[in-house]
Short mmCIF file of C-alpha atoms in Angstrom, two decimals:
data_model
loop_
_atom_site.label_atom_id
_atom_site.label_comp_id
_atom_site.label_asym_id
_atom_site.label_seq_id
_atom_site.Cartn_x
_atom_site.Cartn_y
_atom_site.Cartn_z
CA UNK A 1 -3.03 116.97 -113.04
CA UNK A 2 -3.65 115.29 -116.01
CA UNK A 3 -7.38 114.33 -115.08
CA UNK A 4 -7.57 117.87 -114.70
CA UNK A 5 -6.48 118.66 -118.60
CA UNK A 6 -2.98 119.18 -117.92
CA UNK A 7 -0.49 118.67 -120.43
CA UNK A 8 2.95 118.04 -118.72
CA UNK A 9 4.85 118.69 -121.84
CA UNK A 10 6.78 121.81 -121.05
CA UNK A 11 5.21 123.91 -123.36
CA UNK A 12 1.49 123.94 -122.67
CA UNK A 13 0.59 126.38 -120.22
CA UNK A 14 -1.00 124.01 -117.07
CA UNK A 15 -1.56 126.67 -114.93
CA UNK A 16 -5.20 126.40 -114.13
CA UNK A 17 -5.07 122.19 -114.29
CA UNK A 18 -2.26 122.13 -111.74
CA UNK A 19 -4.28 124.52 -109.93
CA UNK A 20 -7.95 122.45 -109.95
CA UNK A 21 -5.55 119.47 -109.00
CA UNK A 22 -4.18 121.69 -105.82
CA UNK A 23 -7.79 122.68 -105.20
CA UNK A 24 -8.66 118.79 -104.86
CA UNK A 25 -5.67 117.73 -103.34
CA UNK A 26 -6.64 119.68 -100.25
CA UNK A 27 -10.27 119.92 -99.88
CA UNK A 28 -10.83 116.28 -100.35
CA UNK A 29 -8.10 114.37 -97.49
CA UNK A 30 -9.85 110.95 -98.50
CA UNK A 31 -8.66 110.82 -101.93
CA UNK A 32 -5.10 110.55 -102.75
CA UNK A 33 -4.40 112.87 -106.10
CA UNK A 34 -0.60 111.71 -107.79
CA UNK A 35 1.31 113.80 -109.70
CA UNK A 36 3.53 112.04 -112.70
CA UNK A 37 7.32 112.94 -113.40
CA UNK A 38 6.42 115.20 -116.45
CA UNK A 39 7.75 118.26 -117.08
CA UNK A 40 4.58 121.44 -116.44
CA UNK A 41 4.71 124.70 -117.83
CA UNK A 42 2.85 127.82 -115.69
CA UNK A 43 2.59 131.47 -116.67
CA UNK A 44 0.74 132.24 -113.79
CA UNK A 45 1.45 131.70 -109.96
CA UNK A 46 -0.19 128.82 -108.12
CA UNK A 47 -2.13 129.18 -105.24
CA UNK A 48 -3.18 126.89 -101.89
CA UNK A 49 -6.71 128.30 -101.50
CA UNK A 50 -7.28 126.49 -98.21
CA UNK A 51 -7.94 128.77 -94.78
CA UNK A 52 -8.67 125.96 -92.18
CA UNK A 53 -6.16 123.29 -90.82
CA UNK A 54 -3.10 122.03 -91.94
CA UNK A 55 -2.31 120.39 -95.38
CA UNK A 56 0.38 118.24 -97.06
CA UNK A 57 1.11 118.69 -100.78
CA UNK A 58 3.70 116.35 -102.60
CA UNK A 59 4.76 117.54 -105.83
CA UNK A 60 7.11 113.99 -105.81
CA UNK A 61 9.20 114.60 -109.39
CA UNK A 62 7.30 116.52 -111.20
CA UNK A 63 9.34 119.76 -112.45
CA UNK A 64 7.26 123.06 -112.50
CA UNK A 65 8.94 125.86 -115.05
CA UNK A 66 7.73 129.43 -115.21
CA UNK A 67 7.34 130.60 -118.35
CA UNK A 68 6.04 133.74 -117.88
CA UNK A 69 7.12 137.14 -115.57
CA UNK A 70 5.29 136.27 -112.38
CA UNK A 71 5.48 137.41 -108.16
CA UNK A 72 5.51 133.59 -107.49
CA UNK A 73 5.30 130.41 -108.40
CA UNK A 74 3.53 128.36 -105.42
CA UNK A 75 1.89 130.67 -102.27
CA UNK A 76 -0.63 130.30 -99.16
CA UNK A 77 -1.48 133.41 -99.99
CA UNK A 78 -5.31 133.13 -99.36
CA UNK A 79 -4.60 132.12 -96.00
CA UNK A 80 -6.46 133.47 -93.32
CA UNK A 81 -5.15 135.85 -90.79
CA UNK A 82 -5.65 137.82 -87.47
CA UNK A 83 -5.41 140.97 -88.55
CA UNK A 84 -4.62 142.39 -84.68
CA UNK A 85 -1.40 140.04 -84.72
CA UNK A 86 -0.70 139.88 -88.62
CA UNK A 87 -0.48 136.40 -88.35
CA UNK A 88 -2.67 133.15 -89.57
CA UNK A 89 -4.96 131.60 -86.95
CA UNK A 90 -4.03 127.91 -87.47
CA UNK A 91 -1.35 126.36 -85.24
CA UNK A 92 -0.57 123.06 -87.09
CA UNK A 93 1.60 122.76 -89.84
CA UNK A 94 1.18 123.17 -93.57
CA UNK A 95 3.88 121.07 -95.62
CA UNK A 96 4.89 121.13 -99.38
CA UNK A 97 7.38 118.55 -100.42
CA UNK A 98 8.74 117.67 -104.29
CA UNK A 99 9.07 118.89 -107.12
CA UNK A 100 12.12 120.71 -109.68
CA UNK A 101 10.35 124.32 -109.54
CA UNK A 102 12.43 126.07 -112.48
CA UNK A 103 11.97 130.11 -112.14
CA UNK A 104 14.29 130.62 -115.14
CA UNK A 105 14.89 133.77 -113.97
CA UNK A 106 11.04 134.91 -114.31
CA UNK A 107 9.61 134.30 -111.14
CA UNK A 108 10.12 137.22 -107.72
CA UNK A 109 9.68 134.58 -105.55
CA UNK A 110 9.67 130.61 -106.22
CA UNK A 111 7.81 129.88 -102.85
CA UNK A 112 6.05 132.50 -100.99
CA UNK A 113 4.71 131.46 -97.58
CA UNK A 114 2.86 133.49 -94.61
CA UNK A 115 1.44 130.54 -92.43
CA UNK A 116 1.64 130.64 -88.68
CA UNK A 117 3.94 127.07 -89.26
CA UNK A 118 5.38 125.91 -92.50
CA UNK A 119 7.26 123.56 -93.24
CA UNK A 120 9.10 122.74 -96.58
CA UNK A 121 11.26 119.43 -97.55
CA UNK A 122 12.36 117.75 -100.39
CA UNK A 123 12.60 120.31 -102.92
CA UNK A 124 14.65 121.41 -105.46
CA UNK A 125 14.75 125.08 -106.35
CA UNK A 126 16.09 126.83 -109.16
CA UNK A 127 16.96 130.26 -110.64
CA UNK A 128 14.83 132.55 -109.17
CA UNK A 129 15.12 136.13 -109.82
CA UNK A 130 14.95 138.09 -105.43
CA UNK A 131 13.78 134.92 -102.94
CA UNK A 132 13.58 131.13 -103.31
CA UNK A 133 11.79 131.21 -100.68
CA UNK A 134 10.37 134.19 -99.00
CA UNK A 135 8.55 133.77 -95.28
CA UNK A 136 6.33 136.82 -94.76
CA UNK A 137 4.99 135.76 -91.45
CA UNK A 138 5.25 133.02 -89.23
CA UNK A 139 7.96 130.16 -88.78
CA UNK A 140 9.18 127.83 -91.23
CA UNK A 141 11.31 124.24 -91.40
CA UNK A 142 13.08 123.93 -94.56
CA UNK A 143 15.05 120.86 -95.05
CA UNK A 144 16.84 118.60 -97.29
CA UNK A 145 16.20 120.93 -100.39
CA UNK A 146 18.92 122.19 -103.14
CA UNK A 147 18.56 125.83 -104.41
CA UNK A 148 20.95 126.57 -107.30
CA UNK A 149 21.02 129.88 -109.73
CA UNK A 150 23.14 127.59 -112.52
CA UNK A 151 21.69 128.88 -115.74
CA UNK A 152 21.39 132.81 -115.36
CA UNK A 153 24.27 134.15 -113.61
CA UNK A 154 24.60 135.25 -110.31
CA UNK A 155 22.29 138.67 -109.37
CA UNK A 156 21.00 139.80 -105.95
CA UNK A 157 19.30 136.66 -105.09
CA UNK A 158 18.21 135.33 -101.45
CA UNK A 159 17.97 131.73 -100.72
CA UNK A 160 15.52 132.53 -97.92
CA UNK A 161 14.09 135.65 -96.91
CA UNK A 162 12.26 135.63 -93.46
CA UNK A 163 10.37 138.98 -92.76
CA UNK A 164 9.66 141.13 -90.10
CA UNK A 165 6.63 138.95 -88.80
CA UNK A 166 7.72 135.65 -88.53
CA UNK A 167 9.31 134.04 -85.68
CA UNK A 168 11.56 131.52 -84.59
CA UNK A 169 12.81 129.17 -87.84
CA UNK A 170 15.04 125.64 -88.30
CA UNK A 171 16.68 125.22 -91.75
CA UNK A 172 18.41 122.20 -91.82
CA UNK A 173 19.74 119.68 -94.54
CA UNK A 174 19.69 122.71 -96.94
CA UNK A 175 22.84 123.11 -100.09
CA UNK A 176 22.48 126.26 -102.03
CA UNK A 177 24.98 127.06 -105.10
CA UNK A 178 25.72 130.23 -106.49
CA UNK A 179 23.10 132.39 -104.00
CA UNK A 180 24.64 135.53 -103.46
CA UNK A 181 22.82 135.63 -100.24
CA UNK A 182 21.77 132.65 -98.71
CA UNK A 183 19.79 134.04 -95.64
CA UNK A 184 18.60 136.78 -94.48
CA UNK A 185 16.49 137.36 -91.64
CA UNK A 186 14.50 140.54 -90.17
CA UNK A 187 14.56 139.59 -86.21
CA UNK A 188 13.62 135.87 -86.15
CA UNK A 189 16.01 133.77 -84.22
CA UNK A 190 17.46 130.97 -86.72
CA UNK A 191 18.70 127.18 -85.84
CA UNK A 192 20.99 126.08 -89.15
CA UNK A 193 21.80 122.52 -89.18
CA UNK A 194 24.18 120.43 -91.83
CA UNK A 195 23.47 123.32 -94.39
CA UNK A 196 26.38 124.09 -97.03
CA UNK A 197 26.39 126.88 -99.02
CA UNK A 198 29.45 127.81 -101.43
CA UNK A 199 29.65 129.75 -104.55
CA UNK A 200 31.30 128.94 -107.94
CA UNK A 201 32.40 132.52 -108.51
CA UNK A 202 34.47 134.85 -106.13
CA UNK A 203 32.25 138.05 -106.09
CA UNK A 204 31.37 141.21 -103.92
CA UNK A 205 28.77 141.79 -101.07
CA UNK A 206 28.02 138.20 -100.59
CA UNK A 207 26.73 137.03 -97.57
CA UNK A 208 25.65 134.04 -95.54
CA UNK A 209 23.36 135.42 -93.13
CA UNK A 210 22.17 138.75 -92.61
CA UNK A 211 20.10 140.47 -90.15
CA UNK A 212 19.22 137.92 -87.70
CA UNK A 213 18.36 138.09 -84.09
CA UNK A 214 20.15 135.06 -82.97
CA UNK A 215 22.43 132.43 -85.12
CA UNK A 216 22.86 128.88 -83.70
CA UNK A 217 24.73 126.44 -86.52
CA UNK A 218 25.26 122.83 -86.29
CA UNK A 219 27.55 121.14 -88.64
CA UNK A 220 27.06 123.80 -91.63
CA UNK A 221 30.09 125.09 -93.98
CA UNK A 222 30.23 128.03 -95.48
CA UNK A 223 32.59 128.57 -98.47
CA UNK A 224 33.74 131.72 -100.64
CA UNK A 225 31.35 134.28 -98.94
CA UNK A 226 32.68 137.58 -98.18
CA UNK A 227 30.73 137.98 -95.54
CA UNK A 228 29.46 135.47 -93.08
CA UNK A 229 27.55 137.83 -90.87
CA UNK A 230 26.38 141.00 -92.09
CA UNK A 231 24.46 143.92 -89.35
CA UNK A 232 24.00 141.12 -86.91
CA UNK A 233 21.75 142.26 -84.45
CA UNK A 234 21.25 139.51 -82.36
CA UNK A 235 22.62 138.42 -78.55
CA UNK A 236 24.87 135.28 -79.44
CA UNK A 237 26.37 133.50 -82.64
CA UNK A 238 26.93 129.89 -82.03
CA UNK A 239 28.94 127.94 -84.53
CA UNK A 240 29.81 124.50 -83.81
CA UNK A 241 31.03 121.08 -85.84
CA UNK A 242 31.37 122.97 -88.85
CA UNK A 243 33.95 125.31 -91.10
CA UNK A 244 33.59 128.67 -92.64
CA UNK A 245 35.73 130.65 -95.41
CA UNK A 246 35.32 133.87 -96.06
CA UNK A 247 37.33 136.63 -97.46
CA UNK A 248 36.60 140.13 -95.91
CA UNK A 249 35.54 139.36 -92.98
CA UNK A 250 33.88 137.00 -90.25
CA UNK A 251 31.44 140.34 -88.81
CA UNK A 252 30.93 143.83 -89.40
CA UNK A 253 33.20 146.20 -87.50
CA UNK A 254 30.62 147.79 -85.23
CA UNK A 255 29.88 144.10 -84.09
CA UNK A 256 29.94 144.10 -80.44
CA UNK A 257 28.41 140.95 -79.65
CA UNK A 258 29.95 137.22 -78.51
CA UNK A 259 30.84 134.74 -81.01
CA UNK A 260 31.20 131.47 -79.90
CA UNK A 261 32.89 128.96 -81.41
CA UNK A 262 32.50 125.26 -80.27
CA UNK A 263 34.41 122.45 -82.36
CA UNK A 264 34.32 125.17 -85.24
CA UNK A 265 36.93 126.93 -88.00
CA UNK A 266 37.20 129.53 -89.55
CA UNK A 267 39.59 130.87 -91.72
CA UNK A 268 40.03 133.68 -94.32
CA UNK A 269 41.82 134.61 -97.40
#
């Protein structure tokens, strides 16, 4: 970014340097554009204006803050979509990786995302004020990331918010700290793997997944939630090689659906 005029000494606004640097990253594949450990300021969101195949973006160790109120910090959203399906027309994947994105309680979203496929690794996300990262349409794998809300309290956050549209998800490799609710999911059936979520505080109405369609967990460990399923929906909750704590509850009363519990415990206060 710095060929591009950035700064990178978290105070300078980069916004429109990172974003020429984005804009070359992924209309010119030949070229390999690096990004240095520095710290950038934004006060605006960035965007991945690129509506043909798929892309990968490293942001490496570079930490983006927001330093200004903003929807987002990073989004697809010039993608191109079918408008008869509401979803976009490529079918290969678009990948971000890297990067310490600091919302400091600014930013709506840190990552908002509405590619057919998307996937996400390697990040580190922090205090956002509604959705780390929030999936409008389409699928997404999210792995070996950290989202944390460690410097502003806890408030009504969502580690990661998949919506109506999108479809079938994997989140694995995924530790979130102090997210009062770490996933929540309008109808898309979602495959957890080695994910651990806990929270510092004992509080109210927290929840480790809510609304989803179908819940299949692998190794994951769920600590200090009240709630560990909240208006499940779906046809089965599998829960296998891993623990959960909670303390109101494992489901919601009018939960008539199986749980099944392979290798798994769970155990309440």
């Amino acid at each position: 970014p710095e060929n591009f005029g950035a700064k990178g000494d978290a105070i300078t606004d980069d916004s429109d340097a990172i974003q020429k640097w984005l804009d070359a990253h992924i209309n010119n594949k030949n070229y390999v554009y690096d990004i240095s450990s520095k710290t950038y300021a934004i006060n605006k969101g960035l965007n991945i204006n690129y509506e043909e195949e798929d892309y990968s973006i490293d942001f490496k160790n570079a930490t983006i803050n927001a330093i200004n109120e903003m929807d987002y910090m990073i989004s697809d959203n010039t993608v191109k979509l079918d408008d008869s399906i509401g979803t976009d027309i490529c079918d290969k994947f678009r990948t971000i990786s890297g990067g310490h994105w600091n919302a400091q309680n600014k930013t709506k979203d840190i990552i908002l995302y509405r590619s057919r496929k998307t996937r996400l690794t390697d990040m580190h996300l922090l205090n956002a004020k509604e959705n780390y990262v929030n999936v409008q349409r389409g699928s997404i794998i999210f792995k070996d990331s950290y989202l944390d809300r460690r410097d502003y309290g806890i408030t009504d956050s969502v580690g990661i918010n998949i919506q109506a549209h999108s479809s079938d998800s994997k989140i694995s490799d995924i530790q979130a700290r102090d997210v009062k609710i770490f996933t929540k999911c309008n109808g898309a059936s979602i495959f957890y793997r080695n994910c651990h979520a806990w929270l510092v505080k004992i509080l109210t109405d927290t929840v480790f997944c809510e609304y989803s369609k179908n819940a299949f967990f692998d190794d994951c460990y769920a600590d200090t939630y009240n709630t560990v399923f909240k208006a499940y929906s779906g046809n089965a909750i599998m829960w296998s090689n891993g623990t959960f704590y909670w303390n109101t509850g494992l489901l919601p009363k009018n939960y008539e659906q199986p749980v099944i519990l392979a290798h798994g415990e769970g155990y309440t206060n």
